[in-house]
Tab-separated table of C-alpha atoms in Angstrom:
chain	number	residue	atom	x	y	z
K	235	MET	CA	8.400	203.050	-57.836
K	236	VAL	CA	6.893	206.472	-58.593
K	237	LEU	CA	4.346	207.445	-55.955
K	238	GLY	CA	1.666	210.112	-56.269
K	239	CYS	CA	-1.067	211.316	-53.967
K	240	GLY	CA	-4.468	212.776	-54.897
K	241	VAL	CA	-6.278	214.672	-52.147
K	242	SER	CA	-9.496	216.601	-51.733
K	243	PRO	CA	-9.252	220.334	-50.956
K	244	TYR	CA	-9.937	219.358	-47.325
K	245	ARG	CA	-6.341	218.339	-46.790
K	246	GLU	CA	-6.204	217.790	-43.024
K	247	THR	CA	-6.574	214.010	-43.195
K	248	ALA	CA	-4.113	213.725	-46.082
K	249	ASN	CA	-1.558	215.869	-44.241
K	250	ILE	CA	-1.739	213.622	-41.169
K	251	ILE	CA	-1.310	210.471	-43.243
K	252	ASN	CA	1.420	211.998	-45.389
K	253	SER	CA	3.416	213.011	-42.308
K	254	CYS	CA	4.070	209.263	-41.915
K	255	ILE	CA	4.644	208.241	-45.542
K	256	ASN	CA	6.096	211.481	-46.984
K	257	ILE	CA	4.802	211.471	-50.565
K	258	GLN	CA	6.372	214.354	-52.488
K	259	ASP	CA	3.950	214.540	-55.433
K	260	VAL	CA	0.658	215.599	-53.773
K	261	LYS	CA	-2.044	216.958	-56.073
K	262	GLU	CA	-5.216	218.590	-54.843
K	263	ASP	CA	-8.223	217.638	-56.947
K	264	ILE	CA	-11.589	219.388	-56.598
K	265	THR	CA	-13.366	216.308	-57.977
K	266	LEU	CA	-12.624	214.522	-54.687
K	267	ILE	CA	-14.853	216.718	-52.518
K	268	GLU	CA	-17.849	215.160	-50.820
K	269	GLN	CA	-21.357	215.668	-52.157
K	270	ARG	CA	-22.539	219.258	-51.863
K	271	TYR	CA	-25.928	219.407	-50.154
K	272	GLY	CA	-26.437	223.103	-50.893
K	273	LEU	CA	-29.351	224.753	-49.137
K	274	PHE	CA	-30.081	221.541	-47.225
K	275	SER	CA	-26.573	221.328	-45.695
K	276	ASP	CA	-26.537	220.760	-41.948
K	277	THR	CA	-30.346	220.578	-41.806
K	278	PRO	CA	-32.228	217.312	-41.286
K	279	LEU	CA	-34.443	216.576	-44.283
K	280	GLU	CA	-37.641	216.706	-42.198
K	281	GLU	CA	-36.746	220.283	-41.137
K	282	CYS	CA	-36.050	221.315	-44.734
K	283	ARG	CA	-39.713	220.778	-45.568
K	284	SER	CA	-40.798	223.545	-43.163
K	285	LYS	CA	-37.707	225.758	-43.401
K	286	TYR	CA	-37.527	225.791	-47.232
K	287	PRO	CA	-41.024	224.748	-48.423
K	288	ASN	CA	-40.688	225.846	-52.078
K	289	GLU	CA	-37.232	224.376	-52.533
K	290	TYR	CA	-38.239	221.175	-50.766
K	291	GLU	CA	-41.317	220.791	-52.957
K	292	PHE	CA	-39.198	221.257	-56.102
K	293	TYR	CA	-36.633	218.702	-54.873
K	294	ASP	CA	-39.311	216.226	-53.792
K	295	ARG	CA	-41.086	216.454	-57.146
K	296	HIS	CA	-37.853	215.599	-58.973
K	297	TYR	CA	-37.081	212.890	-56.435
K	298	GLN	CA	-40.468	211.271	-57.090
K	299	MET	CA	-40.210	211.612	-60.893
K	300	ASP	CA	-36.530	210.875	-61.515
K	301	GLY	CA	-35.421	208.975	-58.414
K	302	LYS	CA	-32.840	209.729	-55.767
K	303	PHE	CA	-29.870	209.259	-58.095
K	304	TYR	CA	-30.902	212.142	-60.387
K	305	ALA	CA	-32.673	214.484	-57.937
K	306	LYS	CA	-30.456	217.556	-57.491
K	307	LEU	CA	-30.521	219.202	-54.089
K	308	PRO	CA	-31.287	222.963	-54.101
K	309	GLN	CA	-27.982	224.816	-54.645
K	310	GLY	CA	-26.282	221.433	-54.335
K	311	GLU	CA	-25.767	218.358	-56.438
K	312	SER	CA	-27.280	214.957	-57.078
K	313	PRO	CA	-25.613	211.577	-56.574
K	314	CYS	CA	-25.394	211.520	-60.384
K	315	ASP	CA	-23.301	214.715	-60.283
K	316	VAL	CA	-20.967	213.084	-57.750
K	317	SER	CA	-20.696	210.009	-59.952
K	318	ILE	CA	-19.655	212.157	-62.909
K	319	ARG	CA	-16.966	213.854	-60.797
K	320	VAL	CA	-15.613	210.477	-59.684
K	321	ARG	CA	-15.524	209.311	-63.302
K	322	ILE	CA	-13.495	212.398	-64.230
K	323	PHE	CA	-11.060	211.669	-61.405
K	324	LEU	CA	-10.664	208.057	-62.505
K	325	GLU	CA	-9.698	209.301	-65.950
K	326	THR	CA	-6.909	211.366	-64.357
K	327	ILE	CA	-5.580	208.189	-62.734
K	328	PHE	CA	-5.169	206.571	-66.140
K	329	ARG	CA	-3.547	209.741	-67.491
K	330	ASP	CA	-1.069	209.781	-64.593
K	331	LYS	CA	-0.257	206.121	-65.221
K	332	LEU	CA	0.761	207.059	-68.757
K	333	HIS	CA	3.124	209.663	-67.259
K	334	GLY	CA	4.929	207.152	-65.065
K	335	ILE	CA	3.043	207.274	-61.774
K	336	ASP	CA	2.618	203.619	-60.944
K	337	THR	CA	1.304	203.855	-57.372
K	338	LEU	CA	-1.348	206.304	-56.282
K	339	PHE	CA	-2.509	207.097	-52.782
K	340	ILE	CA	-5.964	208.751	-52.688
K	341	VAL	CA	-7.422	210.615	-49.696
K	342	MET	CA	-11.042	211.732	-49.955
K	343	HIS	CA	-14.247	211.934	-47.924
């Protein structure tokens, strides 16, 4: 069995798990990061309205017109953007399978 491991750049969790299973082929993949909330990071949405009124209005307008899936957060990304990244990662899994990796352990947030 050939074992590989794909991890997000936030490797702490993967390092803890890998200390028990000792996978040698560990690849960091930027597509496994969590959604980037940009300007709205670490701020409750109701506070964003008063703290960033112009950016919130722009986001809210797109949210109302396009829906939550396509509304991109200011300096961040939309759920659609995250979906595209996950799709790209899934394609790497199939590529790795063609190169002999038959078991893959994935650590992401």
